[in-house]
């Protein structure tokens, strides 16, 4: 800290700022002027009081020793003037001595107070910085300790056992879960017991077999051991382990995971018991079934004898009819049904007692009956075969499609003996044709590319979407190799897919890259399925390709955005009204203390105990209306601290979800610093007011006494003495004006925000009213180019800024001519395209040199000498007023001679802003 202070002191001493050099110069000039006045004034006049002005200005000096140096110089010059000044005969000689002695003490005290005040201010700023750094370190330390505790808690209370063994099998680490199983304390096991000491003899033998192999291989899986607990009970466990080795490959320790398999052992035992019981029951039931089968075989033998006798008696024609799987019927020549086959009866559920004369039309679909009846009558009339498609009702009421065929049986004379008809079931074939037609339509209208190819890679079919996706027409691509669509570096990928499809495996959502006709790449998601023939053998491949290029680009962009948000140190999280917090980045964890798992799913307002500047419903209404909201919110961290954040909300409506992205910035320290700075500024302002008042009092006394001397004792003074008095009066008046300008500049730097909407012409009327006397004295001509714009300003300071420009124009006029001043509206554009409005004040004075155009707006910078009155603060106040309104002030040469002074007051409130 001391090194930093010394470096800062050396930097400020060796390289002071322009403002610091200006202060030092002002102090030196003031001391010289005051010394001259003091030396020329009789001893009775307390001119030494003016030394308080440069002494007070040392508060702004760049280094801390200047107040002491200034006090010493002032004291020395005060004593020196005691010898140089002429005594006053009307005043005792001891009184000047007492005044000068009091001055010496006052100079020392004021210098000491200034130095102490500056030191206290610097120490306060350093203390605040150290405090902020200390709090940040405490927060990081707390987070690290919490993470370590969480990891240790996870290790100790895991649902399975963990331990580590050295090369001798000795315990070097064990978690609490395993200790609870075994019934031991940690200090009874670690470094004392070996794992084989807890095993049963059978398990010890298995351990001795596997442990050397484990040390060599470094891993072991699913070994079953029985462990003897402290109370003597046996605990079956399933052990898996990995080895920890040093860089040279030497074994250090094991990391073993144990799972309690007691319940699994019980389940295995119960399952074996069930199997044994089931085997006994099966044997008993098998014996009973064998007995029953023997009885049934005897009964079947008897029934077979009877059946054979019946078959021998049936006609050969009926044997033929009933052996066919088709429903068959016969009709008389007039069309009356006289026989229905058993297959017909079974299919329709027709009763055997129902007369045949009722026919079969009652089982035909009502929509098909008129057509079939007409066709049947026509066939009977023409004695021609009948072929028709119809829907036939099954016994369960379901209609199926059949092909009906009827043919007449003729005698030798050509007369019809009978009609014989068959019904062939075509329902499945017809449905297959319909399904195939629908599938073809779906494939052709699908937005995905649907391609079929042979096992050797030749393209067989190619739909419209494939043409659009890859650029090949069906005529160009069908019969070509699928390798036309595959980049050279992915040819082996197609071979692997074909081999996998040959095994009957279906590949879904296989993401890869394919090539268009123009050579460009396209990202696709493939679904590859085998096409099998009637024998179930794979004879072709079906491929559905979906263009996922846009999706991949979106996924990559969202992944990058999510990563950027996660890496941000600014607290950023997202939430939904009904689901709470859905995203929580590292910045949130650091600021609020809640981990991601602790925050997800919770309402941010409840978790952080938010104190909003407006009701939540009002903020949500603004979000819905504008899509965004900004404001300051008070939050409470996990450790109970209150933090103030500058919050920015953005609303995203997607897929029916309303997602709010909340970006916060911790401004707690900023607000505290601002409060402290405001307090310091208030103290400084009070000091300025007090100093100004205390300095103006002796100035007024000096001016008053000097005027009285001029009026009463002018005849006693020679011309040189009267000139000195006039100089004293002018110096005190100028110093008084200088103090007033400094106070005005200080007030301008802390002016209230502009909230008044007012016409610039009203401001001009007030300025001209204040300058009315000077305008008459100078005979100036004032021209106002109406209409002037309407402005949003702080009225008091806008008038002050315009007043200074017009007063400046009245002072600078061409020799021998009355001032010619013109006030006109001005508008321009800033770098962001916003319209800036204000005024321009034009004069016909001597003008401003190019190298002086920026300097004259600095404090105490003048482009002219002392022959023209002024303090050098007027234009600095103008610049402060413009900048506090969001505008600026500058000067340009006027055509024909003179200058143009511009002042703008921010963005035009009546013009729309460009977005």
PDB file of C-alpha atoms in Angstrom, residues 257-484:
ATOM      1  CA  UNK A 257     -17.833 -50.061  -4.849  1.00  0.00           C
ATOM      2  CA  UNK A 258     -19.959 -52.493  -2.787  1.00  0.00           C
ATOM      3  CA  UNK A 259     -23.651 -53.269  -3.276  1.00  0.00           C
ATOM      4  CA  UNK A 260     -25.740 -55.117  -0.684  1.00  0.00           C
ATOM      5  CA  UNK A 261     -27.281 -58.156  -2.470  1.00  0.00           C
ATOM      6  CA  UNK A 262     -29.080 -59.623   0.549  1.00  0.00           C
ATOM      7  CA  UNK A 263     -32.513 -59.060  -0.978  1.00  0.00           C
ATOM      8  CA  UNK A 264     -31.383 -60.475  -4.306  1.00  0.00           C
ATOM      9  CA  UNK A 265     -30.142 -63.636  -2.556  1.00  0.00           C
ATOM     10  CA  UNK A 266     -33.523 -64.000  -0.850  1.00  0.00           C
ATOM     11  CA  UNK A 267     -35.304 -63.534  -4.182  1.00  0.00           C
ATOM     12  CA  UNK A 268     -33.083 -66.203  -5.825  1.00  0.00           C
ATOM     13  CA  UNK A 269     -33.831 -68.664  -3.029  1.00  0.00           C
ATOM     14  CA  UNK A 270     -37.563 -68.031  -3.306  1.00  0.00           C
ATOM     15  CA  UNK A 271     -37.375 -68.499  -7.076  1.00  0.00           C
ATOM     16  CA  UNK A 272     -35.586 -71.846  -6.712  1.00  0.00           C
ATOM     17  CA  UNK A 273     -38.231 -73.028  -4.248  1.00  0.00           C
ATOM     18  CA  UNK A 274     -40.964 -72.022  -6.690  1.00  0.00           C
ATOM     19  CA  UNK A 275     -39.254 -73.935  -9.509  1.00  0.00           C
ATOM     20  CA  UNK A 276     -39.056 -77.104  -7.397  1.00  0.00           C
ATOM     21  CA  UNK A 277     -42.742 -76.860  -6.449  1.00  0.00           C
ATOM     22  CA  UNK A 278     -43.673 -76.284 -10.080  1.00  0.00           C
ATOM     23  CA  UNK A 279     -41.713 -79.347 -11.222  1.00  0.00           C
ATOM     24  CA  UNK A 280     -43.627 -81.563  -8.745  1.00  0.00           C
ATOM     25  CA  UNK A 281     -46.973 -80.190  -9.968  1.00  0.00           C
ATOM     26  CA  UNK A 282     -45.963 -80.729 -13.613  1.00  0.00           C
ATOM     27  CA  UNK A 283     -45.089 -84.369 -12.957  1.00  0.00           C
ATOM     28  CA  UNK A 284     -48.446 -84.937 -11.237  1.00  0.00           C
ATOM     29  CA  UNK A 285     -50.416 -83.280 -14.033  1.00  0.00           C
ATOM     30  CA  UNK A 286     -48.443 -85.206 -16.701  1.00  0.00           C
ATOM     31  CA  UNK A 287     -49.394 -88.533 -15.183  1.00  0.00           C
ATOM     32  CA  UNK A 288     -53.087 -87.499 -15.064  1.00  0.00           C
ATOM     33  CA  UNK A 289     -52.977 -86.349 -18.692  1.00  0.00           C
ATOM     34  CA  UNK A 290     -51.469 -89.653 -19.823  1.00  0.00           C
ATOM     35  CA  UNK A 291     -54.399 -91.524 -18.266  1.00  0.00           C
ATOM     36  CA  UNK A 292     -56.890 -89.183 -19.917  1.00  0.00           C
ATOM     37  CA  UNK A 293     -55.167 -89.571 -23.311  1.00  0.00           C
ATOM     38  CA  UNK A 294     -55.449 -93.317 -23.149  1.00  0.00           C
ATOM     39  CA  UNK A 295     -59.196 -93.105 -22.551  1.00  0.00           C
ATOM     40  CA  UNK A 296     -59.589 -90.564 -25.377  1.00  0.00           C
ATOM     41  CA  UNK A 297     -57.632 -92.749 -27.783  1.00  0.00           C
ATOM     42  CA  UNK A 298     -60.007 -95.605 -27.135  1.00  0.00           C
ATOM     43  CA  UNK A 299     -63.017 -93.325 -27.708  1.00  0.00           C
ATOM     44  CA  UNK A 300     -61.477 -91.942 -30.890  1.00  0.00           C
ATOM     45  CA  UNK A 301     -60.840 -95.397 -32.250  1.00  0.00           C
ATOM     46  CA  UNK A 302     -64.525 -96.214 -31.853  1.00  0.00           C
ATOM     47  CA  UNK A 303     -65.574 -92.917 -33.487  1.00  0.00           C
ATOM     48  CA  UNK A 304     -63.201 -93.460 -36.391  1.00  0.00           C
ATOM     49  CA  UNK A 305     -64.884 -96.760 -37.183  1.00  0.00           C
ATOM     50  CA  UNK A 306     -68.270 -95.071 -37.250  1.00  0.00           C
ATOM     51  CA  UNK A 307     -66.960 -92.146 -39.328  1.00  0.00           C
ATOM     52  CA  UNK A 308     -65.409 -94.430 -41.923  1.00  0.00           C
ATOM     53  CA  UNK A 309     -68.708 -96.153 -42.375  1.00  0.00           C
ATOM     54  CA  UNK A 310     -70.473 -92.833 -42.956  1.00  0.00           C
ATOM     55  CA  UNK A 311     -67.859 -91.641 -45.461  1.00  0.00           C
ATOM     56  CA  UNK A 312     -68.305 -94.781 -47.534  1.00  0.00           C
ATOM     57  CA  UNK A 313     -71.966 -93.979 -47.972  1.00  0.00           C
ATOM     58  CA  UNK A 314     -71.570 -90.409 -49.214  1.00  0.00           C
ATOM     59  CA  UNK A 315     -71.610 -89.612 -52.882  1.00  0.00           C
ATOM     60  CA  UNK A 316     -68.392 -88.878 -54.709  1.00  0.00           C
ATOM     61  CA  UNK A 317     -69.714 -85.435 -55.753  1.00  0.00           C
ATOM     62  CA  UNK A 318     -70.303 -84.344 -52.165  1.00  0.00           C
ATOM     63  CA  UNK A 319     -66.777 -85.530 -51.273  1.00  0.00           C
ATOM     64  CA  UNK A 320     -65.391 -83.291 -53.971  1.00  0.00           C
ATOM     65  CA  UNK A 321     -67.494 -80.282 -52.981  1.00  0.00           C
ATOM     66  CA  UNK A 322     -66.804 -80.438 -49.312  1.00  0.00           C
ATOM     67  CA  UNK A 323     -63.114 -81.014 -49.805  1.00  0.00           C
ATOM     68  CA  UNK A 324     -62.786 -77.565 -51.379  1.00  0.00           C
ATOM     69  CA  UNK A 325     -62.001 -74.626 -48.995  1.00  0.00           C
ATOM     70  CA  UNK A 326     -64.424 -72.319 -50.828  1.00  0.00           C
ATOM     71  CA  UNK A 327     -68.081 -71.621 -50.012  1.00  0.00           C
ATOM     72  CA  UNK A 328     -70.006 -73.490 -52.769  1.00  0.00           C
ATOM     73  CA  UNK A 329     -73.659 -73.443 -53.697  1.00  0.00           C
ATOM     74  CA  UNK A 330     -75.890 -74.945 -56.362  1.00  0.00           C
ATOM     75  CA  UNK A 331     -79.150 -73.689 -57.875  1.00  0.00           C
ATOM     76  CA  UNK A 332     -81.930 -75.072 -59.972  1.00  0.00           C
ATOM     77  CA  UNK A 333     -82.290 -73.805 -63.559  1.00  0.00           C
ATOM     78  CA  UNK A 334     -84.701 -71.101 -62.414  1.00  0.00           C
ATOM     79  CA  UNK A 335     -82.127 -69.800 -59.913  1.00  0.00           C
ATOM     80  CA  UNK A 336     -83.603 -71.276 -56.743  1.00  0.00           C
ATOM     81  CA  UNK A 337     -80.876 -72.428 -54.322  1.00  0.00           C
ATOM     82  CA  UNK A 338     -80.928 -76.122 -53.451  1.00  0.00           C
ATOM     83  CA  UNK A 339     -77.522 -76.708 -51.782  1.00  0.00           C
ATOM     84  CA  UNK A 340     -75.026 -74.819 -49.630  1.00  0.00           C
ATOM     85  CA  UNK A 341     -71.642 -76.317 -48.716  1.00  0.00           C
ATOM     86  CA  UNK A 342     -70.491 -76.691 -45.103  1.00  0.00           C
ATOM     87  CA  UNK A 343     -67.890 -73.956 -45.722  1.00  0.00           C
ATOM     88  CA  UNK A 344     -70.790 -71.672 -46.629  1.00  0.00           C
ATOM     89  CA  UNK A 345     -72.639 -72.606 -43.486  1.00  0.00           C
ATOM     90  CA  UNK A 346     -69.557 -72.022 -41.321  1.00  0.00           C
ATOM     91  CA  UNK A 347     -68.748 -68.671 -42.882  1.00  0.00           C
ATOM     92  CA  UNK A 348     -72.260 -67.212 -42.766  1.00  0.00           C
ATOM     93  CA  UNK A 349     -73.369 -68.889 -39.551  1.00  0.00           C
ATOM     94  CA  UNK A 350     -76.468 -70.156 -41.388  1.00  0.00           C
ATOM     95  CA  UNK A 351     -78.497 -72.776 -39.540  1.00  0.00           C
ATOM     96  CA  UNK A 352     -78.689 -76.235 -41.117  1.00  0.00           C
ATOM     97  CA  UNK A 353     -82.459 -76.227 -40.509  1.00  0.00           C
ATOM     98  CA  UNK A 354     -82.985 -73.068 -42.517  1.00  0.00           C
ATOM     99  CA  UNK A 355     -84.485 -73.831 -45.952  1.00  0.00           C
ATOM    100  CA  UNK A 356     -82.196 -73.320 -48.979  1.00  0.00           C
ATOM    101  CA  UNK A 357     -84.915 -71.462 -50.836  1.00  0.00           C
ATOM    102  CA  UNK A 358     -84.114 -68.285 -48.879  1.00  0.00           C
ATOM    103  CA  UNK A 359     -80.988 -68.019 -51.043  1.00  0.00           C
ATOM    104  CA  UNK A 360     -77.771 -66.105 -50.352  1.00  0.00           C
ATOM    105  CA  UNK A 361     -78.716 -62.506 -51.191  1.00  0.00           C
ATOM    106  CA  UNK A 362     -79.512 -61.806 -47.550  1.00  0.00           C
ATOM    107  CA  UNK A 363     -75.766 -62.122 -46.767  1.00  0.00           C
ATOM    108  CA  UNK A 364     -74.709 -59.685 -49.520  1.00  0.00           C
ATOM    109  CA  UNK A 365     -74.016 -56.065 -48.543  1.00  0.00           C
ATOM    110  CA  UNK A 366     -77.176 -53.909 -49.051  1.00  0.00           C
ATOM    111  CA  UNK A 367     -75.279 -51.574 -51.383  1.00  0.00           C
ATOM    112  CA  UNK A 368     -74.222 -54.501 -53.618  1.00  0.00           C
ATOM    113  CA  UNK A 369     -77.580 -56.353 -53.729  1.00  0.00           C
ATOM    114  CA  UNK A 370     -79.250 -54.408 -56.600  1.00  0.00           C
ATOM    115  CA  UNK A 371     -76.189 -54.779 -58.810  1.00  0.00           C
ATOM    116  CA  UNK A 372     -75.703 -58.504 -58.059  1.00  0.00           C
ATOM    117  CA  UNK A 373     -79.415 -59.237 -58.497  1.00  0.00           C
ATOM    118  CA  UNK A 374     -79.403 -57.590 -61.896  1.00  0.00           C
ATOM    119  CA  UNK A 375     -76.246 -59.422 -62.997  1.00  0.00           C
ATOM    120  CA  UNK A 376     -77.622 -62.792 -61.759  1.00  0.00           C
ATOM    121  CA  UNK A 377     -80.883 -62.368 -63.622  1.00  0.00           C
ATOM    122  CA  UNK A 378     -79.022 -61.417 -66.775  1.00  0.00           C
ATOM    123  CA  UNK A 379     -76.724 -64.502 -66.502  1.00  0.00           C
ATOM    124  CA  UNK A 380     -79.718 -66.834 -65.968  1.00  0.00           C
ATOM    125  CA  UNK A 381     -81.541 -65.321 -68.874  1.00  0.00           C
ATOM    126  CA  UNK A 382     -78.560 -65.635 -71.203  1.00  0.00           C
ATOM    127  CA  UNK A 383     -77.255 -68.912 -69.751  1.00  0.00           C
ATOM    128  CA  UNK A 384     -73.827 -67.374 -69.387  1.00  0.00           C
ATOM    129  CA  UNK A 385     -71.275 -67.579 -66.557  1.00  0.00           C
ATOM    130  CA  UNK A 386     -71.376 -64.867 -63.893  1.00  0.00           C
ATOM    131  CA  UNK A 387     -68.282 -63.088 -62.464  1.00  0.00           C
ATOM    132  CA  UNK A 388     -68.734 -60.250 -59.968  1.00  0.00           C
ATOM    133  CA  UNK A 389     -67.110 -58.516 -56.970  1.00  0.00           C
ATOM    134  CA  UNK A 390     -69.258 -58.203 -53.846  1.00  0.00           C
ATOM    135  CA  UNK A 391     -69.104 -57.809 -50.077  1.00  0.00           C
ATOM    136  CA  UNK A 392     -70.245 -60.934 -48.206  1.00  0.00           C
ATOM    137  CA  UNK A 393     -71.264 -60.969 -44.522  1.00  0.00           C
ATOM    138  CA  UNK A 394     -69.454 -63.241 -42.113  1.00  0.00           C
ATOM    139  CA  UNK A 395     -71.116 -64.912 -39.148  1.00  0.00           C
ATOM    140  CA  UNK A 396     -69.822 -62.163 -36.798  1.00  0.00           C
ATOM    141  CA  UNK A 397     -71.451 -59.465 -38.971  1.00  0.00           C
ATOM    142  CA  UNK A 398     -68.237 -58.360 -40.698  1.00  0.00           C
ATOM    143  CA  UNK A 399     -68.311 -57.847 -44.482  1.00  0.00           C
ATOM    144  CA  UNK A 400     -65.431 -59.101 -46.606  1.00  0.00           C
ATOM    145  CA  UNK A 401     -64.788 -58.772 -50.314  1.00  0.00           C
ATOM    146  CA  UNK A 402     -65.345 -61.945 -52.448  1.00  0.00           C
ATOM    147  CA  UNK A 403     -65.134 -62.833 -56.122  1.00  0.00           C
ATOM    148  CA  UNK A 404     -68.413 -64.618 -57.065  1.00  0.00           C
ATOM    149  CA  UNK A 405     -68.291 -67.076 -59.980  1.00  0.00           C
ATOM    150  CA  UNK A 406     -71.333 -69.033 -61.221  1.00  0.00           C
ATOM    151  CA  UNK A 407     -71.422 -71.411 -64.217  1.00  0.00           C
ATOM    152  CA  UNK A 408     -74.304 -73.436 -65.698  1.00  0.00           C
ATOM    153  CA  UNK A 409     -74.114 -77.276 -66.036  1.00  0.00           C
ATOM    154  CA  UNK A 410     -75.729 -78.248 -69.339  1.00  0.00           C
ATOM    155  CA  UNK A 411     -77.057 -81.545 -70.630  1.00  0.00           C
ATOM    156  CA  UNK A 412     -76.404 -82.915 -74.056  1.00  0.00           C
ATOM    157  CA  UNK A 413     -79.156 -80.779 -75.445  1.00  0.00           C
ATOM    158  CA  UNK A 414     -77.765 -77.613 -73.959  1.00  0.00           C
ATOM    159  CA  UNK A 415     -80.411 -77.305 -71.331  1.00  0.00           C
ATOM    160  CA  UNK A 416     -79.409 -76.097 -67.876  1.00  0.00           C
ATOM    161  CA  UNK A 417     -79.354 -78.838 -65.305  1.00  0.00           C
ATOM    162  CA  UNK A 418     -77.884 -76.851 -62.408  1.00  0.00           C
ATOM    163  CA  UNK A 419     -75.991 -73.709 -61.590  1.00  0.00           C
ATOM    164  CA  UNK A 420     -72.787 -74.167 -59.569  1.00  0.00           C
ATOM    165  CA  UNK A 421     -71.226 -71.193 -57.854  1.00  0.00           C
ATOM    166  CA  UNK A 422     -68.120 -70.424 -55.745  1.00  0.00           C
ATOM    167  CA  UNK A 423     -67.074 -67.508 -53.592  1.00  0.00           C
ATOM    168  CA  UNK A 424     -63.327 -66.708 -53.461  1.00  0.00           C
ATOM    169  CA  UNK A 425     -62.111 -64.426 -50.601  1.00  0.00           C
ATOM    170  CA  UNK A 426     -60.297 -61.418 -52.156  1.00  0.00           C
ATOM    171  CA  UNK A 427     -60.601 -59.131 -49.155  1.00  0.00           C
ATOM    172  CA  UNK A 428     -56.930 -59.256 -48.126  1.00  0.00           C
ATOM    173  CA  UNK A 429     -55.718 -58.795 -51.695  1.00  0.00           C
ATOM    174  CA  UNK A 430     -58.065 -55.844 -52.222  1.00  0.00           C
ATOM    175  CA  UNK A 431     -57.020 -54.212 -48.972  1.00  0.00           C
ATOM    176  CA  UNK A 432     -53.382 -54.730 -49.891  1.00  0.00           C
ATOM    177  CA  UNK A 433     -53.975 -52.955 -53.196  1.00  0.00           C
ATOM    178  CA  UNK A 434     -55.700 -50.063 -51.420  1.00  0.00           C
ATOM    179  CA  UNK A 435     -52.935 -49.822 -48.825  1.00  0.00           C
ATOM    180  CA  UNK A 436     -50.338 -49.896 -51.570  1.00  0.00           C
ATOM    181  CA  UNK A 437     -52.131 -47.092 -53.415  1.00  0.00           C
ATOM    182  CA  UNK A 438     -52.390 -45.001 -50.243  1.00  0.00           C
ATOM    183  CA  UNK A 439     -48.747 -45.584 -49.425  1.00  0.00           C
ATOM    184  CA  UNK A 440     -47.755 -44.548 -52.928  1.00  0.00           C
ATOM    185  CA  UNK A 441     -49.755 -41.321 -52.543  1.00  0.00           C
ATOM    186  CA  UNK A 442     -48.234 -40.655 -49.113  1.00  0.00           C
ATOM    187  CA  UNK A 443     -44.720 -41.281 -50.396  1.00  0.00           C
ATOM    188  CA  UNK A 444     -45.262 -38.971 -53.362  1.00  0.00           C
ATOM    189  CA  UNK A 445     -46.733 -36.164 -51.223  1.00  0.00           C
ATOM    190  CA  UNK A 446     -44.272 -36.554 -48.313  1.00  0.00           C
ATOM    191  CA  UNK A 447     -41.995 -33.600 -47.535  1.00  0.00           C
ATOM    192  CA  UNK A 448     -39.204 -36.110 -46.852  1.00  0.00           C
ATOM    193  CA  UNK A 449     -37.183 -37.756 -49.585  1.00  0.00           C
ATOM    194  CA  UNK A 450     -38.316 -41.406 -49.908  1.00  0.00           C
ATOM    195  CA  UNK A 451     -35.947 -43.646 -51.848  1.00  0.00           C
ATOM    196  CA  UNK A 452     -35.799 -47.395 -52.433  1.00  0.00           C
ATOM    197  CA  UNK A 453     -32.707 -49.158 -53.675  1.00  0.00           C
ATOM    198  CA  UNK A 454     -31.480 -52.657 -54.338  1.00  0.00           C
ATOM    199  CA  UNK A 455     -28.959 -54.372 -52.136  1.00  0.00           C
ATOM    200  CA  UNK A 456     -26.195 -53.502 -54.612  1.00  0.00           C
ATOM    201  CA  UNK A 457     -27.034 -49.770 -54.282  1.00  0.00           C
ATOM    202  CA  UNK A 458     -29.070 -49.157 -57.482  1.00  0.00           C
ATOM    203  CA  UNK A 459     -31.909 -46.653 -57.016  1.00  0.00           C
ATOM    204  CA  UNK A 460     -35.337 -48.193 -57.713  1.00  0.00           C
ATOM    205  CA  UNK A 461     -37.825 -45.448 -56.740  1.00  0.00           C
ATOM    206  CA  UNK A 462     -37.470 -41.675 -56.229  1.00  0.00           C
ATOM    207  CA  UNK A 463     -40.267 -39.359 -55.012  1.00  0.00           C
ATOM    208  CA  UNK A 464     -40.888 -35.653 -55.696  1.00  0.00           C
ATOM    209  CA  UNK A 465     -39.332 -34.481 -52.425  1.00  0.00           C
ATOM    210  CA  UNK A 466     -36.133 -36.360 -53.304  1.00  0.00           C
ATOM    211  CA  UNK A 467     -36.008 -34.391 -56.567  1.00  0.00           C
ATOM    212  CA  UNK A 468     -36.346 -31.107 -54.657  1.00  0.00           C
ATOM    213  CA  UNK A 469     -33.842 -32.107 -51.981  1.00  0.00           C
ATOM    214  CA  UNK A 470     -31.022 -33.501 -54.158  1.00  0.00           C
ATOM    215  CA  UNK A 471     -31.674 -31.802 -57.516  1.00  0.00           C
ATOM    216  CA  UNK A 472     -31.960 -35.019 -59.596  1.00  0.00           C
ATOM    217  CA  UNK A 473     -35.153 -35.860 -61.485  1.00  0.00           C
ATOM    218  CA  UNK A 474     -36.562 -39.368 -61.341  1.00  0.00           C
ATOM    219  CA  UNK A 475     -35.573 -40.019 -64.972  1.00  0.00           C
ATOM    220  CA  UNK A 476     -31.955 -38.982 -64.255  1.00  0.00           C
ATOM    221  CA  UNK A 477     -31.404 -40.952 -61.055  1.00  0.00           C
ATOM    222  CA  UNK A 478     -33.479 -44.156 -61.189  1.00  0.00           C
ATOM    223  CA  UNK A 479     -31.157 -47.031 -62.114  1.00  0.00           C
ATOM    224  CA  UNK A 480     -28.067 -45.078 -60.999  1.00  0.00           C
ATOM    225  CA  UNK A 481     -25.886 -45.921 -57.998  1.00  0.00           C
ATOM    226  CA  UNK A 482     -26.748 -44.365 -54.651  1.00  0.00           C
ATOM    227  CA  UNK A 483     -23.044 -43.378 -54.408  1.00  0.00           C
ATOM    228  CA  UNK A 484     -23.893 -40.281 -56.501  1.00  0.00           C
TER     229      UNK A 484
END
